[in-house]
Amino acid sequence: MVVGDFPIETDTIVVGAGPGGYVAAIRAAQLGQKVTIVEKGNLGGVCLNVGCIPSKALLNVSHRYDHAQHGEELGVKAENVTLDFGKVQDFKGSVVNKLTGGVEALLKGNKVEIVKGEAYFVDGNSLRVMDETSAQTYNFKNAIVATGSRPIEIPNFKFGGRVLDSTGALNLQEVPKKLVVVGGGYIGSELGTAYANFGTEVTILEGAKEILGGFEKQMVAPVKKKMKAKGMTIETEALAKSAEETENGVKVTYEVKGEEKTIEADYVLVTVGRRPNTDELGLSEAGVKLTDRGLVEVDKQGRSSVNSIFAIGDIVPGLPLAHKASYEAKVAAEAIAGQNAEVDYIGMPAVCFTEPELAQVGYTEAQAKEEGIAYKASKFPYQANGRALSLNDTDGFVKLITLKEDDTLIGAQVVGTSASDVISELGLAIEAGMNAEDIALTVHAHPTLGEMSMEAAEKAIGLPIHTM
Ligand SMILES: Cc1cc2nc3c(=O)[nH]c(=O)nc-3n(C[C@H](O)[C@H](O)[C@H](O)COP(=O)(O)OP(=O)(O)OC[C@H]3O[C@@H](n4cnc5c(N)ncnc54)[C@H](O)[C@@H]3O)c2cc1C
């Protein structure tokens, strides 16, 4: 701290400007708070800079490249389809820049003071912000901590060189010939698929019995089928043991059912999970209680064990997803403004942008069973939907979980093309407490993928038109 540093007073200070932090700052400012946001890296956090957005830009271009080469079945034959990966990276960068520039404009437009630097809590009402040359103390009435998470490093796979974390994989300057992905969760599966579309030979090593463990087996099946069709190799129950750099690449040693194997590749991408950024923030010193996994313990408003400090996003329990961070952000800002807001996660969707996409909201069958809920599951296949047929993308289904007693919708799972969009309506229906009849009676434009939700709802009430 600079000697003679006079503390700056603010109402609400937000630490971290990802989808949690910047949304919290804007909402708090809208509700009349004097707000300061502190960010040590780039505005937009992981999601906009090295997460959701750049990964979806890469995936989108990879689909274009893949489709351009494989249209024969539909009568489209293209010769000499080429890939300029430098341009792909430029495109990705331009999307990121547009969005992060937009965040800055929104923060300024809402009169949020943006401070560059690293925040460190001194106590429950003050923190210090340090950059390379100076330090400044801020006194606050309330703080919202949204410092996000970082990739977990595993023994013998030190990040750097040929061992990539997700950021390294997003920023490759050439398409690798061979890529090993350690961890078949959503990040590894999405990035693996993108590179497979660009022509990389991809091997996924997954420690568990299945990849994409957060989704039901029957949902994951079409994804695995498609991965295999792309030439991707999936090794499950595979324990990654070490990565050793070779002259031109990396040798990965792993073990499957007691048998040791090796595989050589240009790079190995390690995506085995993320760790909350709560260890270098002074939170414990300020009295904030953390779980044994380093997550901040919070109540339904996001308030930690210290009354004036709130926490949201990847540093609190629950799914580490951008929209969850933004949702919690609004609740915390509203709670600080004295409103009666509380989180309710029943309508929280989870999406994975593999091929086909996976999306779910509310209860799965397994969860309903576990809680002893009397439910009905009603499925409608993509194969029977006109839009899906015209898109030549017919793998997948829409499944509704409804209560037996009154057909109230309590959950939905979608696997198939554009599942990420199909799920939105079903989340809304759950939030609104709708039943299958409400969805069945809603006129859906034809031909759309959304019609499958209506058809599955008709099935739930025993009146299906396009299935038996
Ligand atoms: C490759 C990849 C793809 C993803 N795809 C999706 C997706 O499709 N959909 C989805 O919902 N989620 C996705 N995610 C997850 C999503 O990015 C995170 O859930 C989300 O960014 C969490 O938001 P947050 O605000 O909690 O934290 P972050 O976005 O991580 O932001 C935290 C910010 O805090 C800053 N910070 C940390 N410590 C300090 C400090 N001491 N002082 C000042 N600033 C600090 C960091 O620099 C960072 O900018 C993806 C993640 C990755 C890695």
Coordinates of C-alpha atoms and ligand atoms in Angstrom, one line a residue, residues 15-21 38-53 55-56 117-120 146-149 166 170 186-187 190-191 274 277 280-281 312-315 319-325 351 353, ligand 1:
V15 CA -14.5 -8.3 -7.6
G16 CA -14.2 -9.9 -11.0
A17 CA -15.8 -8.8 -14.2
G18 CA -17.0 -12.1 -15.7
P19 CA -20.6 -12.9 -16.4
G20 CA -21.2 -13.0 -12.6
G21 CA -19.3 -9.8 -11.7
V38 CA -12.3 -4.5 -9.9
E39 CA -10.8 -6.7 -12.6
K40 CA -7.2 -8.0 -12.7
G41 CA -7.5 -9.4 -16.3
N42 CA -9.9 -8.6 -19.1
L43 CA -13.5 -7.5 -18.8
G44 CA -15.8 -10.4 -19.5
G45 CA -13.9 -13.0 -17.5
V46 CA -13.4 -16.5 -18.6
C47 CA -16.7 -16.8 -20.4
L48 CA -16.2 -14.0 -22.9
N49 CA -12.4 -14.2 -23.2
V50 CA -11.4 -17.9 -22.9
G51 CA -14.5 -19.9 -22.3
C52 CA -18.1 -20.0 -23.7
I53 CA -17.7 -17.5 -26.5
S55 CA -15.2 -22.1 -27.8
K56 CA -18.5 -21.6 -29.6
G117 CA -5.9 -4.5 -10.5
E118 CA -6.0 -7.4 -8.2
A119 CA -8.2 -7.2 -5.1
Y120 CA -7.3 -8.5 -1.7
A146 CA -17.1 -13.2 -8.5
T147 CA -13.5 -14.3 -9.1
G148 CA -14.4 -17.4 -11.1
S149 CA -12.3 -20.5 -11.5
S166 CA -8.6 -25.0 -22.3
L170 CA -8.5 -22.3 -27.9
Y186 CA -18.2 -30.8 -21.5
I187 CA -15.1 -28.7 -22.2
E190 CA -16.6 -29.7 -27.1
L191 CA -13.0 -28.7 -27.9
R274 CA -11.9 -26.3 -12.5
N277 CA -10.3 -18.7 -7.3
E280 CA -5.4 -15.6 -3.0
L281 CA -8.1 -13.2 -2.1
I312 CA -21.5 -15.8 -6.9
G313 CA -20.7 -17.8 -9.9
D314 CA -18.0 -20.5 -10.1
I315 CA -16.8 -19.8 -6.6
L319 CA -22.9 -25.9 -11.8
P320 CA -20.0 -23.8 -13.0
L321 CA -21.9 -22.1 -15.8
A322 CA -22.1 -18.5 -17.0
H323 CA -25.8 -18.1 -16.9
K324 CA -25.8 -19.4 -13.3
A325 CA -23.2 -16.8 -12.4
V351 CA -26.1 -27.3 -22.1
F353 CA -22.4 -27.9 -27.4
Ligands
LIG1 C1 -13.5 -23.5 -22.5 C2 -14.7 -23.2 -21.7 C3 -16.0 -23.2 -22.3 C4 -17.1 -22.8 -21.5 N1 -18.3 -22.9 -22.1 C5 -19.4 -22.5 -21.4 C6 -20.7 -22.5 -22.0 O1 -20.8 -22.8 -23.2 N2 -21.7 -22.1 -21.3 C7 -21.6 -21.7 -20.0 O2 -22.6 -21.4 -19.3 N3 -20.4 -21.8 -19.3 C8 -19.3 -22.1 -20.0 N4 -18.1 -22.1 -19.4 C9 -18.0 -21.8 -18.0 C10 -18.1 -20.3 -17.8 O3 -17.0 -19.7 -18.5 C11 -17.9 -20.0 -16.3 O4 -18.9 -20.7 -15.6 C12 -18.2 -18.5 -16.1 O5 -17.2 -17.7 -16.8 C13 -18.1 -18.2 -14.6 O6 -18.3 -16.8 -14.4 P1 -17.8 -16.0 -13.1 O7 -18.3 -14.6 -13.3 O8 -18.1 -16.8 -11.9 O9 -16.2 -16.0 -13.3 P2 -15.2 -15.7 -14.5 O10 -15.8 -15.7 -15.8 O11 -14.1 -16.8 -14.3 O12 -14.6 -14.3 -14.1 C14 -13.9 -14.1 -13.0 C15 -13.0 -12.8 -13.2 O13 -12.5 -12.5 -11.9 C16 -11.2 -12.0 -12.1 N5 -10.4 -12.1 -10.9 C17 -10.1 -13.2 -10.2 N6 -9.4 -12.9 -9.1 C18 -9.4 -11.6 -9.0 C19 -8.9 -10.7 -8.0 N7 -8.3 -11.1 -6.9 N8 -9.0 -9.3 -8.3 C20 -9.6 -8.9 -9.4 N9 -10.1 -9.7 -10.3 C21 -10.0 -11.0 -10.1 C22 -10.6 -12.9 -13.3 O14 -9.6 -12.2 -13.9 C23 -11.9 -13.0 -14.1 O15 -11.9 -12.1 -15.2 C24 -16.9 -22.5 -20.2 C25 -15.6 -22.4 -19.6 C26 -14.5 -22.8 -20.3 C27 -13.2 -22.7 -19.7

